Amino acid sequence: MSSRQIKMGVIQFVFLFGFLWLNIVSLCSGGITSKYVRKQASVDIPKQVFSSPPGHNAPEQVHITQGDHAGKSLIISWVTPVEKHNNFLIYWEAEGEHKHKHRVHSVTTTYQYYNYRSGYIHHATLKRLQYDTKYFYEIGIGNVKRQFSFTTPPEVGPDVPYTFGIMGDLGQTYDSNQTFHHYLSNPIGQAVLFVGDLSYADDHPFHDNEKWDTWGRFIEKSAAYQPWIWTAGNHELDFAPEIGEHVPFKPYMHRYHVPYKASESTSPLWYSIKRASAYIIVLSSYSAYGKYTPQYSWLEKEFPKVNRSETPWLIVLLHSPWYNSNGYHYMEGESMRVMFESWFVKNKVDLVLAGHVHSYERTERISNVMYNITNGLSTPVKDPSAPVYVTIGDGGNIEGIADRFTQPQPSYSAFREASFGHAILEIKNRTHAHYAWHRNHDNQAMEADSLWLYNRYWYPKEEKSTGADMV
Ligand SMILES: [Fe+2]
């Protein structure tokens, strides 16, 4: 054996010993080698699939949302990619005597994000609309004219039926496309309650803001025709000081306007609307909510304004769930729960919808408001005044499924499943609403969890959670 061979042998031994030692250490130290890795990552649909409509400066990314507190107004938003003009739209009633065409000019904005410059983002507010009426609207002129329609909600009232779709954490993958098309193929949804995390642009280098454009084109098929009620999630923050982007929520707030002033809010990140028989409060998990903060002060004044004789159904949208038995994002909603849960129970909130965790979960009616740091009562208990909490961050975005449920399943968790899907909430009258979650099942939407919800103010009976399909 030459001295070179001996040297190589020693190097190999040291290397092998070192490798084994590292493995022994990692095995003995219980999970330290396990990094936070999402499995079954979904794949984004290529940008070119979401191409702009044909024609120079054709309006695109059309989406609508409620424009006032009671549903007589609508905000229509769109983008013209190259030039600011034409910055108006035309709308008219589809039927009836008033076929008069109205012209509304938009408020236009643009923004710069790192090396990206946005197109011209338009927001036009249509006011004094008739309730329960179909309208057509037209954006652009000549060969780039595009026509859409929407139907206003019925007048606010206690027994007005209304059906909401519910989606969250959608992104723009092939799975997102399934979720979105399952919702589209269900003809009963009249408006979407969206619980945050829209485009996932920030998962791409330099928060590739072209992904905000492609997402706007992706959802247009629904969002141009029925209002989507927006909640901001963490993927709307786009806070990236490392590339000089210091303003939180910049792309989101330029692109998605909401009627926050109508509910005397001081920020588009928290606000409320009334729609049919529902009172919907939107909160921001990523804005300050401690005592004395603007959001806290607003919510404190907001609850007493809710008149259950007018809007029996009290629904809250927020992004980070308070009750989540998944390893992903576990306890992230806890500080907000501590601040607000007692108000929710006192005011008998019917339903809290959250996203963030990329799976599905529904709770029993439970609360954990007895805990006061010294009494040790830190276990959630059955509470007929408490909301049902639904986590529906299962739109199918690029980050994949959250499949690390805690074991055993806690008693507060009624149904949970690591799948993608959407839900439908059918409000029937002041006492009853049917809720159903539809999983994406082999390219079909299959109802996998359902429940008759009883209104907490008018009919606070115990619901039977028998609709769950435990496949
Ligand atoms: Fe999130």
XYZ file of C-alpha atoms and ligand atoms in Angstrom:
472
model
C 0.000 0.000 0.000
C 1.498 3.287 -1.070
C 1.498 6.338 1.202
C -0.998 7.951 -1.195
C -3.369 4.963 -0.752
C -2.995 5.192 3.053
C -3.786 8.914 2.904
C -6.905 8.266 0.810
C -8.003 5.521 3.213
C -7.705 7.886 6.186
C -9.679 10.577 4.335
C -12.403 8.031 3.464
C -12.551 6.828 7.096
C -12.816 10.385 8.454
C -15.514 11.208 5.922
C -17.494 8.017 6.660
C -17.142 8.454 10.438
C -18.232 12.077 10.163
C -21.251 11.113 8.073
C -22.317 8.413 10.563
C -21.783 10.751 13.526
C -23.966 13.456 11.979
C -26.704 10.888 11.415
C -26.535 9.572 14.970
C -26.720 13.137 16.325
C -29.701 13.980 14.149
C -31.516 10.771 15.130
C -30.919 11.332 18.816
C -32.038 14.958 18.790
C -35.696 14.173 17.885
C -36.896 15.935 14.757
C -34.269 18.619 14.421
C -33.415 17.404 10.901
C -37.054 17.747 9.828
C -37.499 21.061 8.027
C -40.815 22.690 7.221
C -41.410 21.194 3.741
C -44.819 21.106 2.096
C -45.557 17.892 0.223
C -47.455 17.391 -2.979
C -46.619 20.875 -4.224
C -49.063 22.074 -6.835
C -47.725 23.483 -10.088
C -48.510 26.978 -11.321
C -50.227 27.279 -14.674
C -47.772 29.014 -17.075
C -48.299 32.764 -17.374
C -48.959 32.621 -21.113
C -52.081 30.532 -20.516
C -53.611 33.609 -18.888
C -52.986 35.870 -21.855
C -54.450 39.345 -22.274
C -57.610 39.709 -24.364
C -56.884 40.624 -28.008
C -56.624 44.218 -29.211
C -54.556 47.248 -28.273
C -55.006 48.240 -24.624
C -58.016 45.940 -24.205
C -59.485 46.102 -20.682
C -58.643 43.049 -18.603
C -58.669 41.623 -15.089
C -62.237 42.777 -14.573
C -63.599 42.180 -11.076
C -66.453 43.547 -9.000
C -67.207 43.943 -5.312
C -69.893 45.569 -3.200
C -69.514 49.346 -3.203
C -71.445 50.511 -0.138
C -72.787 49.148 3.136
C -76.176 47.867 1.996
C -75.626 46.581 -1.560
C -76.989 49.445 -3.689
C -73.571 50.286 -5.022
C -70.866 48.331 -6.821
C -67.153 48.838 -7.446
C -65.998 47.635 -10.875
C -62.239 47.331 -11.330
C -60.171 46.597 -14.415
C -56.747 47.166 -15.949
C -55.786 48.806 -19.211
C -52.233 47.603 -19.801
C -50.761 50.340 -21.998
C -52.735 53.594 -21.810
C -54.938 55.233 -19.231
C -57.785 55.862 -21.640
C -60.551 54.867 -21.943
C -61.114 55.341 -18.253
C -64.879 54.932 -18.141
C -67.560 52.289 -18.445
C -71.159 52.236 -19.605
C -73.909 50.366 -17.741
C -77.637 49.859 -18.112
C -80.503 47.768 -16.757
C -80.939 44.500 -18.627
C -84.729 44.620 -18.524
C -87.489 47.043 -17.677
C -88.203 50.593 -18.656
C -84.900 52.179 -17.687
C -82.650 51.151 -20.567
C -80.875 54.488 -20.243
C -77.119 54.057 -20.522
C -75.059 55.567 -17.712
C -71.421 56.499 -18.049
C -69.113 56.300 -15.018
C -65.493 57.423 -14.948
C -62.942 55.475 -12.975
C -60.419 56.514 -10.407
C -57.136 55.331 -11.928
C -53.979 54.270 -10.187
C -50.629 52.689 -11.067
C -47.756 51.455 -8.966
C -44.170 50.358 -9.242
C -42.920 47.253 -7.472
C -39.175 46.556 -7.697
C -38.601 46.183 -11.477
C -42.302 45.903 -12.353
C -44.613 48.720 -13.424
C -48.323 48.053 -13.343
C -50.819 48.875 -16.049
C -53.517 51.468 -15.366
C -55.769 50.087 -12.643
C -59.295 51.490 -12.792
C -61.963 51.526 -10.096
C -65.435 52.809 -10.988
C -68.222 53.031 -8.415
C -71.793 52.546 -9.617
C -74.204 54.198 -7.195
C -77.946 54.134 -6.492
C -78.530 50.816 -8.234
C -81.882 49.043 -7.968
C -81.984 45.985 -5.725
C -82.359 42.547 -7.257
C -81.802 43.802 -10.792
C -79.642 42.571 -13.625
C -77.354 45.103 -15.304
C -75.031 44.952 -18.269
C -71.798 46.901 -18.375
C -69.302 47.628 -21.115
C -65.645 48.599 -20.802
C -63.488 49.788 -23.702
C -64.549 51.045 -27.105
C -64.333 49.872 -30.710
C -62.719 46.521 -31.291
C -61.642 46.146 -27.638
C -65.114 46.671 -26.189
C -65.971 43.986 -23.630
C -69.408 43.370 -22.113
C -70.245 41.774 -18.757
C -73.239 41.609 -16.443
C -74.091 41.425 -12.739
C -77.192 41.150 -10.594
C -77.593 43.342 -7.529
C -78.551 41.647 -4.251
C -82.101 41.760 -2.902
C -82.897 44.486 -0.393
C -81.479 43.787 3.048
C -84.001 41.956 5.232
C -84.229 39.224 7.857
C -85.645 36.384 5.773
C -84.024 37.113 2.420
C -82.439 33.966 1.002
C -78.955 34.368 -0.413
C -76.153 31.998 -1.416
C -72.464 32.644 -0.949
C -69.523 30.711 -2.371
C -66.505 30.418 -0.081
C -62.905 30.072 -1.221
C -59.474 30.842 0.143
C -55.762 30.633 -0.610
C -56.504 30.093 -4.268
C -53.307 30.864 -6.190
C -53.072 29.902 -9.856
C -52.130 26.253 -10.158
C -53.859 23.371 -11.909
C -55.448 22.595 -8.520
C -56.610 26.224 -8.161
C -58.174 25.863 -11.587
C -60.122 22.799 -10.432
C -61.418 24.556 -7.324
C -62.367 27.642 -9.314
C -64.157 25.675 -12.025
C -66.003 23.539 -9.494
C -67.333 26.760 -7.995
C -68.167 28.134 -11.445
C -70.047 24.975 -12.379
C -72.219 25.287 -9.286
C -74.876 27.708 -10.503
C -76.285 28.759 -7.126
C -73.457 30.956 -5.811
C -74.371 34.666 -5.962
C -71.253 36.216 -4.398
C -67.920 34.915 -3.129
C -66.574 35.290 0.379
C -62.834 35.144 -0.192
C -60.751 34.568 2.941
C -57.383 35.859 1.733
C -54.201 34.837 -0.122
C -55.016 35.643 -3.705
C -52.291 35.360 -6.342
C -49.221 34.019 -4.491
C -47.086 36.362 -6.594
C -44.771 36.654 -3.605
C -43.740 33.007 -3.923
C -41.851 33.956 -7.104
C -38.535 35.818 -7.493
C -38.869 39.506 -6.584
C -42.612 38.921 -5.904
C -43.144 38.715 -9.657
C -46.088 41.098 -9.973
C -46.992 39.758 -13.405
C -48.501 36.970 -11.317
C -50.945 39.528 -9.901
C -51.966 40.253 -13.519
C -52.336 36.597 -14.470
C -54.432 35.980 -11.345
C -56.707 38.876 -12.279
C -57.242 37.257 -15.677
C -57.728 33.818 -14.096
C -60.631 34.810 -11.823
C -62.327 37.182 -14.278
C -64.746 34.483 -15.475
C -66.457 34.692 -12.089
C -65.287 37.953 -10.516
C -66.478 40.128 -13.440
C -70.022 38.792 -12.976
C -70.508 38.449 -9.231
C -68.922 40.301 -6.336
C -66.010 38.787 -4.503
C -65.788 40.054 -0.921
C -62.098 40.474 -0.167
C -60.065 39.613 2.920
C -56.312 40.271 3.039
C -53.981 37.364 3.838
C -50.245 37.191 4.462
C -49.583 36.759 0.719
C -51.063 40.223 0.212
C -48.368 41.825 2.411
C -45.640 41.928 -0.278
C -43.389 43.470 2.348
C -39.846 42.979 0.998
C -37.334 45.501 2.350
C -34.515 43.433 0.808
C -35.627 44.673 -2.614
C -36.653 48.118 -1.406
C -40.352 47.365 -0.971
C -41.317 48.757 2.420
C -45.038 49.429 2.017
C -47.175 46.489 3.181
C -50.122 45.472 0.982
C -49.026 47.727 -1.909
C -50.112 45.600 -4.937
C -53.262 44.343 -3.152
C -54.470 47.780 -2.118
C -53.910 49.227 -5.566
C -55.767 46.407 -7.260
C -58.589 45.424 -4.901
C -60.706 48.284 -3.621
C -63.363 47.667 -0.967
C -66.065 49.951 0.518
C -64.378 50.417 3.895
C -65.429 54.029 4.420
C -69.101 52.997 4.289
C -68.612 51.163 7.580
C -66.578 54.006 9.105
C -63.385 52.004 8.907
C -60.119 53.838 8.415
C -58.486 51.041 6.404
C -59.474 48.802 3.473
C -58.074 45.903 5.477
C -61.057 45.793 7.857
C -64.640 46.728 7.068
C -68.192 45.429 6.992
C -71.071 45.048 4.551
C -74.692 43.998 4.714
C -75.874 41.716 1.944
C -79.394 40.235 1.890
C -79.833 38.734 5.398
C -76.129 38.624 6.247
C -73.886 41.057 8.091
C -70.299 40.383 7.078
C -67.345 41.669 9.068
C -63.899 41.434 7.456
C -60.852 41.557 9.731
C -57.124 41.776 9.079
C -54.927 39.147 10.728
C -51.863 41.163 9.624
C -52.739 44.581 10.981
C -52.527 45.659 14.598
C -55.493 44.522 16.697
C -54.270 45.136 20.243
C -56.270 47.392 22.526
C -56.421 51.030 21.353
C -55.381 50.176 17.779
C -57.582 51.396 14.892
C -58.851 47.890 14.088
C -59.695 47.129 17.728
C -61.494 50.444 18.202
C -63.427 49.959 14.976
C -64.562 46.429 15.865
C -65.570 47.525 19.357
C -67.940 50.071 17.814
C -68.989 47.736 15.022
C -70.659 44.942 16.977
C -73.327 47.190 18.570
C -74.317 48.347 15.054
C -75.389 44.854 14.014
C -79.177 44.592 14.097
C -80.116 40.895 14.010
C -83.727 41.821 13.249
C -82.456 43.255 9.976
C -79.483 40.948 9.272
C -79.831 37.767 11.351
C -76.676 36.119 10.021
C -73.448 37.470 11.495
C -70.394 36.167 9.636
C -66.754 37.106 10.167
C -63.988 36.661 7.584
C -60.337 36.646 8.583
C -57.247 34.911 7.315
C -55.387 33.176 10.133
C -57.672 30.658 11.897
C -58.220 30.726 15.666
C -59.054 27.024 15.926
C -56.765 24.893 13.803
C -55.647 21.358 14.625
C -53.095 21.215 11.832
C -49.354 21.371 12.355
C -49.196 24.035 9.684
C -49.623 27.551 11.064
C -50.570 26.094 14.446
C -51.430 28.831 17.000
C -50.745 31.700 14.576
C -54.270 33.044 15.125
C -54.040 32.746 18.905
C -53.224 36.361 19.776
C -56.194 37.637 17.786
C -58.438 35.011 19.408
C -57.347 36.239 22.837
C -58.252 39.810 21.876
C -61.626 39.231 20.199
C -63.153 35.850 21.070
C -65.212 37.137 24.004
C -66.814 39.738 21.708
C -67.670 37.037 19.180
C -69.376 34.923 21.853
C -71.155 37.876 23.455
C -72.481 38.981 20.071
C -73.377 35.448 18.977
C -71.420 35.353 15.729
C -72.828 32.537 13.595
C -69.850 31.608 11.474
C -66.150 32.510 11.250
C -64.419 31.750 7.955
C -60.627 31.625 7.772
C -57.985 30.421 5.317
C -54.199 30.229 5.646
C -53.993 26.488 6.418
C -54.105 24.580 3.143
C -56.627 21.982 4.137
C -60.201 21.926 5.415
C -61.516 21.931 8.979
C -64.819 22.719 10.714
C -65.255 23.012 14.475
C -68.077 22.374 16.921
C -69.526 25.459 18.633
C -66.863 25.977 21.263
C -65.256 28.850 23.119
C -62.221 29.368 25.268
C -63.091 32.611 26.976
C -62.874 31.486 30.612
C -59.072 31.502 30.579
C -57.646 34.435 32.509
C -53.981 33.418 32.856
C -54.278 32.397 36.534
C -57.274 30.056 36.610
C -55.805 27.372 34.347
C -59.054 26.939 32.386
C -57.395 26.709 29.011
C -59.534 24.076 27.327
C -62.190 24.990 24.760
C -65.682 24.052 25.987
C -69.027 23.601 24.247
C -70.734 26.955 23.967
C -74.072 27.506 22.183
C -73.264 31.216 21.785
C -69.990 30.539 20.005
C -69.466 30.529 16.241
C -68.697 27.541 14.060
C -65.136 28.052 12.813
C -64.318 26.925 9.296
C -60.774 26.821 7.914
C -60.950 26.722 4.147
C -57.479 27.654 2.926
C -57.754 24.781 0.491
C -57.981 26.618 -2.835
C -54.985 24.686 -4.197
C -52.152 27.197 -4.397
C -48.504 26.537 -5.283
C -47.500 25.693 -1.706
C -49.413 22.394 -1.692
C -51.502 20.607 0.906
C -51.218 20.973 4.705
C -51.441 17.349 5.782
C -49.976 17.286 9.291
C -53.057 17.123 11.464
C -52.409 16.837 15.199
C -53.257 13.458 16.735
C -55.580 12.605 18.295
C -58.166 14.896 16.736
C -59.171 17.415 19.420
C -62.796 17.267 20.557
C -63.499 20.773 19.201
C -62.686 19.652 15.643
C -65.806 18.274 13.991
C -64.413 17.453 10.557
C -61.039 17.903 8.906
C -59.502 16.735 5.707
C -56.275 17.477 3.848
C -57.852 18.148 0.434
C -58.603 21.057 -1.848
C -62.112 22.415 -2.433
C -64.666 25.189 -1.920
C -67.854 25.668 0.101
C -71.375 26.957 -0.429
C -73.468 28.710 2.224
C -77.169 28.829 1.404
C -79.041 31.154 3.735
C -82.715 30.149 3.641
C -84.317 32.474 6.208
C -83.586 33.958 9.629
C -83.236 30.561 11.301
C -81.721 28.111 8.825
C -78.734 28.042 6.483
C -77.282 25.047 4.708
C -73.507 24.829 4.593
C -71.594 22.351 2.402
C -67.923 21.836 1.641
C -67.098 20.290 -1.730
C -63.761 18.567 -2.095
C -61.967 18.340 -5.447
C -62.443 14.632 -5.934
C -60.968 13.107 -9.107
C -61.803 16.226 -11.096
C -65.340 16.316 -9.649
C -66.710 18.527 -6.896
C -68.031 16.165 -4.231
C -69.941 17.289 -1.152
C -67.832 15.904 1.660
C -68.993 17.840 4.737
C -72.348 19.507 5.261
C -74.424 20.908 8.064
C -77.663 22.757 8.701
C -76.597 25.861 10.581
C -79.093 27.287 13.064
C -78.970 31.018 13.612
C -77.486 31.935 16.992
C -79.853 34.861 17.593
C -83.162 33.462 16.315
C -82.825 29.709 16.743
C -79.853 28.794 18.968
C -80.465 25.035 18.978
C -77.669 22.513 18.814
C -76.821 21.467 15.271
C -76.285 17.855 14.393
C -73.017 17.393 12.620
C -74.177 14.316 10.752
C -73.500 15.442 7.224
C -69.839 14.544 7.349
C -68.670 12.037 4.811
C -65.621 10.465 6.400
C -64.247 8.963 3.151
Fe -51.939 32.521 4.312
